[in-house]
Amino acid sequence: MYLSATAKIPASTTNLGPGFDVLGIGLSLYSRVILEEKASGTKIICLGEDSEKIPATPDNIAYQAVMKIFDHFNYQPPGLQLTIDNGIPAIRGLGGSGTAILGGLLTANSICHQRFGIESLSCSEILSFATEFEGHPDNVAASLLGGVVVSAMEHSNKDNLPSVMSIKLLPPSDLRLIVAIPDFTLTTQKARSVLPDSVNFSDAVFNIGRSSLLVAALVTDNLDLLATAMQDQLHQPYRAKLIPGFNEVFEAAMSAGALSVSLSGAGPTMIAYARSSSNTKKISERMTYAFKNNGLNCQTQILSVDINGTKVDSPSRKSIL
């Protein structure tokens, strides 16, 4: 029998201002990864948003994640077809690489469970494998678990994998995220290259206070605190210089009624936070206009928080005959 598995993985936004490499939120924007056993050969198919930017070769990170799990279970399928149906703009700070990694890990994990009847890898183990690929847990933890996720990482466990501790929290159900995605890409490597090697003690204390306040505000429904709680001194002041119109987009969203605004991950996407009762369309339009004023087209989406995380389905056992 040839086996298959499908994963539906939410995008994520991370840092949320002060929570650098620590805080993340799952978003109601999704990619799917479908893994199918075949009689022979390997085929990688990339569909959907920015599919031309996703390699259909063994360099594909979802494929590498698949093979990581198969190697872990010492399994070599006769052939594979891997399909990435991408719904997340690539290299824009929305966790696209994390969704691909999780899709590969989880579909391969499901096939090994079906094939051998073995216990599936735990959520914690999947998170460790995913963090090994990413180098930081915030995106993959938010996409895997959904909701607001706080993560901390130790560098290795007994299997030489990162040891990740993540806690999922539920924000107010009326929280909306107005996502403004400018029409250019910014790699994490470039965005990290502008960060200083060390920071002032006072800046570290500033961010500890803001990130702690942010978590408390989100879980106690004190969203009016977000304007203060999402302030940052560690990364956004440096990364803002890579994004034309950053300050104008920020001010445009705030003047239109947003509770706060932050970079999404490394950028260039910017996200405004508001309640569903706010004029989210007005905020979206103002952000679009501000980017356009700085020579950039952008697409906007009004999203909610995905609270369910990644879902895996194993719909069929295909006969060899």
Short mmCIF file of C-alpha atoms in Angstrom, two decimals:
data_model
loop_
_atom_site.label_atom_id
_atom_site.label_comp_id
_atom_site.label_asym_id
_atom_site.label_seq_id
_atom_site.Cartn_x
_atom_site.Cartn_y
_atom_site.Cartn_z
CA MET A 1 0.00 0.00 0.00
CA TYR A 2 1.20 3.47 -0.85
CA LEU A 3 0.55 5.95 1.93
CA SER A 4 -0.06 9.69 1.95
CA ALA A 5 -0.43 12.51 4.45
CA THR A 6 -1.44 16.17 4.25
CA ALA A 7 -0.55 18.98 6.64
CA LYS A 8 -2.29 22.36 6.84
CA ILE A 9 0.04 24.83 8.49
CA PRO A 10 -0.75 28.40 9.58
CA ALA A 11 1.58 31.31 8.91
CA SER A 12 3.08 33.10 11.86
CA THR A 13 4.17 36.53 12.95
CA THR A 14 6.98 36.76 15.46
CA ASN A 15 8.84 39.13 17.77
CA LEU A 16 5.67 41.25 18.15
CA GLY A 17 7.95 44.18 18.85
CA PRO A 18 9.98 43.39 21.99
CA GLY A 19 9.85 39.57 22.06
CA PHE A 20 12.83 38.95 19.80
CA ASP A 21 13.11 35.24 18.88
CA VAL A 22 10.71 34.45 21.76
CA LEU A 23 7.11 35.47 20.95
CA GLY A 24 4.94 34.34 18.05
CA ILE A 25 1.31 34.26 16.92
CA GLY A 26 -0.33 31.79 14.55
CA LEU A 27 -2.24 33.49 11.71
CA SER A 28 -5.32 32.56 9.69
CA LEU A 29 -3.27 32.24 6.50
CA TYR A 30 -2.25 28.76 5.41
CA SER A 31 -0.04 26.53 3.32
CA ARG A 32 -0.55 22.84 2.66
CA VAL A 33 2.07 20.14 2.25
CA ILE A 34 1.06 16.80 0.70
CA LEU A 35 3.42 13.83 0.85
CA GLU A 36 2.67 10.68 -1.16
CA GLU A 37 4.55 7.45 -1.55
CA LYS A 38 5.12 6.38 -5.17
CA ALA A 39 6.53 3.35 -6.97
CA SER A 40 9.80 5.11 -7.82
CA GLY A 41 11.55 8.43 -8.20
CA THR A 42 11.19 11.76 -6.42
CA LYS A 43 8.96 14.59 -7.61
CA ILE A 44 8.58 17.98 -5.94
CA ILE A 45 5.70 20.22 -7.02
CA CYS A 46 5.36 23.86 -5.93
CA LEU A 47 2.01 25.61 -6.35
CA GLY A 48 0.35 28.80 -5.17
CA GLU A 49 1.73 32.06 -3.82
CA ASP A 50 5.30 32.85 -4.89
CA SER A 51 5.72 29.27 -6.13
CA GLU A 52 8.45 30.44 -8.51
CA LYS A 53 10.57 31.36 -5.47
CA ILE A 54 10.34 27.84 -3.99
CA PRO A 55 12.89 25.32 -5.30
CA ALA A 56 11.46 22.10 -6.76
CA THR A 57 14.76 20.33 -6.09
CA PRO A 58 16.34 18.42 -3.20
CA ASP A 59 17.32 21.85 -1.82
CA ASN A 60 13.64 22.33 -0.94
CA ILE A 61 13.49 22.69 2.83
CA ALA A 62 10.25 20.72 3.12
CA TYR A 63 11.90 17.84 1.28
CA GLN A 64 14.91 18.05 3.57
CA ALA A 65 12.58 17.88 6.56
CA VAL A 66 10.86 14.80 5.10
CA MET A 67 14.19 13.05 4.68
CA LYS A 68 15.25 14.01 8.20
CA ILE A 69 12.30 12.07 9.62
CA PHE A 70 12.73 9.13 7.27
CA ASP A 71 16.39 8.93 8.28
CA HIS A 72 15.37 9.09 11.93
CA PHE A 73 13.11 6.07 11.47
CA ASN A 74 15.54 4.38 9.06
CA TYR A 75 12.95 4.30 6.28
CA GLN A 76 13.60 4.56 2.55
CA PRO A 77 10.36 4.72 0.53
CA PRO A 78 10.51 3.44 -3.06
CA GLY A 79 9.45 6.83 -4.40
CA LEU A 80 7.93 10.12 -3.25
CA GLN A 81 5.84 13.01 -4.48
CA LEU A 82 5.95 16.15 -2.36
CA THR A 83 3.50 18.95 -3.15
CA ILE A 84 3.75 22.37 -1.54
CA ASP A 85 0.55 24.37 -2.03
CA ASN A 86 1.81 27.68 -0.72
CA GLY A 87 -0.57 30.32 0.57
CA ILE A 88 2.01 32.50 2.32
CA PRO A 89 4.03 35.24 0.60
CA ALA A 90 7.65 34.08 0.59
CA ILE A 91 10.57 35.83 2.30
CA ARG A 92 8.28 38.49 3.79
CA GLY A 93 8.48 37.74 7.52
CA LEU A 94 5.40 35.49 7.79
CA GLY A 95 7.07 32.21 8.68
CA GLY A 96 6.90 30.59 5.25
CA SER A 97 10.04 28.52 5.75
CA GLY A 98 8.73 27.35 9.11
CA THR A 99 5.49 26.13 7.56
CA ALA A 100 7.44 24.18 4.93
CA ILE A 101 9.64 22.59 7.59
CA LEU A 102 6.67 21.60 9.74
CA GLY A 103 4.79 20.27 6.72
CA GLY A 104 7.71 18.04 5.77
CA LEU A 105 8.35 16.81 9.31
CA LEU A 106 4.72 16.08 10.15
CA THR A 107 3.71 14.38 6.92
CA ALA A 108 6.78 12.13 7.04
CA ASN A 109 6.07 11.42 10.71
CA SER A 110 2.51 10.43 9.81
CA ILE A 111 3.62 8.10 7.01
CA CYS A 112 6.14 6.36 9.29
CA HIS A 113 3.43 5.95 11.93
CA GLN A 114 1.07 4.44 9.36
CA ARG A 115 3.74 2.28 7.77
CA PHE A 116 5.24 0.74 10.90
CA GLY A 117 2.59 1.25 13.57
CA ILE A 118 5.19 3.02 15.68
CA GLU A 119 4.47 5.83 18.09
CA SER A 120 4.57 9.19 16.34
CA LEU A 121 7.10 11.77 17.38
CA SER A 122 5.69 14.00 20.10
CA CYS A 123 4.89 17.67 19.64
CA SER A 124 8.01 18.49 21.66
CA GLU A 125 10.18 16.29 19.45
CA ILE A 126 8.75 17.81 16.26
CA LEU A 127 9.45 21.26 17.66
CA SER A 128 13.07 20.30 18.38
CA PHE A 129 13.58 19.00 14.84
CA ALA A 130 11.93 22.13 13.38
CA THR A 131 14.04 24.46 15.52
CA GLU A 132 17.18 22.65 14.40
CA PHE A 133 16.30 23.68 10.83
CA GLU A 134 15.23 27.24 11.67
CA GLY A 135 17.77 28.15 14.34
CA HIS A 136 15.09 29.79 16.50
CA PRO A 137 11.74 28.44 17.76
CA ASP A 138 9.37 31.40 17.53
CA ASN A 139 7.93 30.85 14.02
CA VAL A 140 7.69 27.07 14.12
CA ALA A 141 6.23 27.03 17.64
CA ALA A 142 3.49 29.51 16.69
CA SER A 143 2.64 27.61 13.49
CA LEU A 144 2.70 24.23 15.21
CA LEU A 145 0.65 25.17 18.27
CA GLY A 146 -1.41 28.19 17.21
CA GLY A 147 -2.43 31.04 19.49
CA VAL A 148 0.16 33.23 21.17
CA VAL A 149 3.28 31.20 21.93
CA VAL A 150 6.15 31.99 24.28
CA SER A 151 9.30 29.94 23.66
CA ALA A 152 12.71 29.46 25.19
CA MET A 153 15.50 27.29 23.83
CA GLU A 154 18.44 25.41 25.25
CA HIS A 155 21.08 24.53 22.71
CA SER A 156 20.94 20.75 22.75
CA ASN A 157 19.29 17.79 24.39
CA LYS A 158 20.50 14.20 24.64
CA ASP A 159 19.97 13.73 20.87
CA ASN A 160 21.96 16.88 20.02
CA LEU A 161 18.74 18.63 19.04
CA PRO A 162 17.65 22.00 20.44
CA SER A 163 15.56 21.64 23.58
CA VAL A 164 12.56 23.96 23.23
CA MET A 165 10.05 24.92 25.90
CA SER A 166 6.90 26.55 24.52
CA ILE A 167 3.67 27.64 26.17
CA LYS A 168 0.54 28.41 24.17
CA LEU A 169 -1.76 31.19 25.33
CA LEU A 170 -5.10 32.37 23.95
CA PRO A 171 -5.51 36.05 23.09
CA PRO A 172 -8.88 37.85 22.96
CA SER A 173 -11.05 36.38 20.21
CA ASP A 174 -11.71 39.81 18.70
CA LEU A 175 -8.04 40.57 18.08
CA ARG A 176 -7.39 41.29 14.41
CA LEU A 177 -4.10 41.67 12.59
CA ILE A 178 -3.93 43.97 9.59
CA VAL A 179 -1.07 42.61 7.54
CA ALA A 180 0.64 44.91 5.03
CA ILE A 181 3.00 43.00 2.73
CA PRO A 182 5.19 45.27 0.57
CA ASP A 183 6.28 44.08 -2.82
CA PHE A 184 9.88 43.20 -2.02
CA THR A 185 11.64 40.44 -0.14
CA LEU A 186 13.97 40.66 2.84
CA THR A 187 15.93 37.64 3.94
CA THR A 188 16.36 36.87 7.61
CA GLN A 189 20.12 36.82 7.04
CA LYS A 190 20.13 40.38 5.73
CA ALA A 191 17.78 41.57 8.47
CA ARG A 192 20.03 40.02 11.13
CA SER A 193 23.17 41.46 9.57
CA VAL A 194 22.18 45.01 10.57
CA LEU A 195 21.75 44.14 14.26
CA PRO A 196 24.47 45.11 16.75
CA ASP A 197 26.70 42.49 18.33
CA SER A 198 25.83 43.75 21.81
CA VAL A 199 23.15 45.93 23.38
CA ASN A 200 23.01 48.37 26.26
CA PHE A 201 21.88 46.99 29.60
CA SER A 202 19.13 49.62 29.72
CA ASP A 203 17.80 48.49 26.32
CA ALA A 204 17.71 44.88 27.51
CA VAL A 205 15.74 45.90 30.61
CA PHE A 206 13.42 47.99 28.41
CA ASN A 207 12.59 44.97 26.24
CA ILE A 208 12.20 42.57 29.16
CA GLY A 209 9.61 44.90 30.65
CA ARG A 210 7.74 45.43 27.38
CA SER A 211 7.67 41.76 26.37
CA SER A 212 6.42 40.74 29.83
CA LEU A 213 3.75 43.43 29.73
CA LEU A 214 2.77 42.33 26.21
CA VAL A 215 2.12 38.73 27.23
CA ALA A 216 0.10 39.87 30.24
CA ALA A 217 -1.91 42.33 28.13
CA LEU A 218 -2.77 39.68 25.53
CA VAL A 219 -3.96 37.06 28.00
CA THR A 220 -5.90 39.47 30.25
CA ASP A 221 -7.61 41.33 27.38
CA ASN A 222 -5.91 44.63 28.18
CA LEU A 223 -5.27 45.46 24.55
CA ASP A 224 -5.11 49.19 25.24
CA LEU A 225 -1.65 48.50 26.67
CA LEU A 226 -0.31 47.26 23.33
CA ALA A 227 0.97 50.67 22.22
CA THR A 228 3.41 50.62 25.14
CA ALA A 229 3.88 46.86 25.39
CA MET A 230 5.01 46.47 21.76
CA GLN A 231 7.77 49.06 21.92
CA ASP A 232 11.22 47.71 21.09
CA GLN A 233 14.83 48.81 21.37
CA LEU A 234 16.66 45.67 20.23
CA HIS A 235 15.88 45.11 16.55
CA GLN A 236 13.20 47.30 14.97
CA PRO A 237 15.19 50.57 15.11
CA TYR A 238 17.89 48.88 13.01
CA ARG A 239 15.66 46.92 10.66
CA ALA A 240 13.37 49.88 10.00
CA LYS A 241 16.16 51.37 7.86
CA LEU A 242 15.78 48.44 5.44
CA ILE A 243 12.08 49.18 4.85
CA PRO A 244 11.16 52.32 2.87
CA GLY A 245 8.37 54.17 4.64
CA PHE A 246 8.53 52.21 7.89
CA ASN A 247 7.80 55.24 10.09
CA GLU A 248 5.11 56.58 7.77
CA VAL A 249 3.31 53.21 7.66
CA PHE A 250 3.53 52.97 11.44
CA GLU A 251 2.06 56.43 11.96
CA ALA A 252 -0.61 55.91 9.29
CA ALA A 253 -1.91 52.79 11.01
CA MET A 254 -1.87 54.38 14.46
CA SER A 255 -3.67 57.51 13.27
CA ALA A 256 -6.34 55.29 11.67
CA GLY A 257 -7.08 53.61 15.00
CA ALA A 258 -4.63 50.73 15.37
CA LEU A 259 -3.71 49.67 18.89
CA SER A 260 -0.09 49.10 17.88
CA VAL A 261 2.14 48.23 14.93
CA SER A 262 5.19 46.00 14.61
CA LEU A 263 7.43 44.38 12.06
CA SER A 264 6.41 40.82 11.30
CA GLY A 265 9.46 38.73 12.03
CA ALA A 266 12.44 40.14 10.18
CA GLY A 267 10.16 42.12 7.85
CA PRO A 268 9.41 43.64 5.45
CA THR A 269 5.78 42.90 6.35
CA MET A 270 4.27 45.23 8.92
CA ILE A 271 1.30 44.30 11.08
CA ALA A 272 -1.19 46.57 12.81
CA TYR A 273 -3.21 45.24 15.74
CA ALA A 274 -6.82 46.18 16.36
CA ARG A 275 -10.09 44.87 17.69
CA SER A 276 -12.63 43.57 15.20
CA SER A 277 -14.92 46.46 16.15
CA SER A 278 -12.33 48.94 14.84
CA ASN A 279 -12.28 50.25 11.29
CA THR A 280 -9.80 47.64 10.11
CA LYS A 281 -10.45 48.50 6.47
CA LYS A 282 -9.43 52.10 7.10
CA ILE A 283 -6.23 50.97 8.81
CA SER A 284 -5.48 48.69 5.86
CA GLU A 285 -6.05 51.46 3.33
CA ARG A 286 -3.87 53.93 5.21
CA MET A 287 -1.00 51.44 5.42
CA THR A 288 -1.28 50.72 1.70
CA TYR A 289 -1.23 54.42 0.87
CA ALA A 290 1.81 55.05 3.09
CA PHE A 291 3.78 52.30 1.38
CA LYS A 292 2.71 53.62 -2.02
CA ASN A 293 3.90 57.08 -1.00
CA ASN A 294 7.32 55.51 -0.56
CA GLY A 295 7.34 53.82 -3.95
CA LEU A 296 6.12 50.39 -2.88
CA ASN A 297 3.04 48.44 -3.84
CA CYS A 298 1.71 46.20 -1.12
CA GLN A 299 -1.05 43.70 -0.52
CA THR A 300 -3.02 43.78 2.70
CA GLN A 301 -5.01 41.13 4.52
CA ILE A 302 -7.08 41.33 7.68
CA LEU A 303 -6.40 38.16 9.65
CA SER A 304 -7.44 36.61 12.93
CA VAL A 305 -5.35 34.47 15.27
CA ASP A 306 -5.24 30.79 14.38
CA ILE A 307 -5.73 29.02 17.71
CA ASN A 308 -5.62 25.43 16.40
CA GLY A 309 -2.13 25.16 14.97
CA THR A 310 -1.04 22.62 12.37
CA LYS A 311 -3.44 19.86 11.36
CA VAL A 312 -2.35 16.58 9.76
CA ASP A 313 -4.64 14.28 7.80
CA SER A 314 -3.84 10.83 6.42
CA PRO A 315 -6.74 10.43 4.02
CA SER A 316 -5.85 7.40 2.01
CA ARG A 317 -3.93 4.19 1.69
CA LYS A 318 -3.31 3.76 -2.03
CA SER A 319 -2.98 0.23 -3.32
CA ILE A 320 0.19 -0.82 -5.13
CA LEU A 321 -1.97 -2.77 -7.56
#
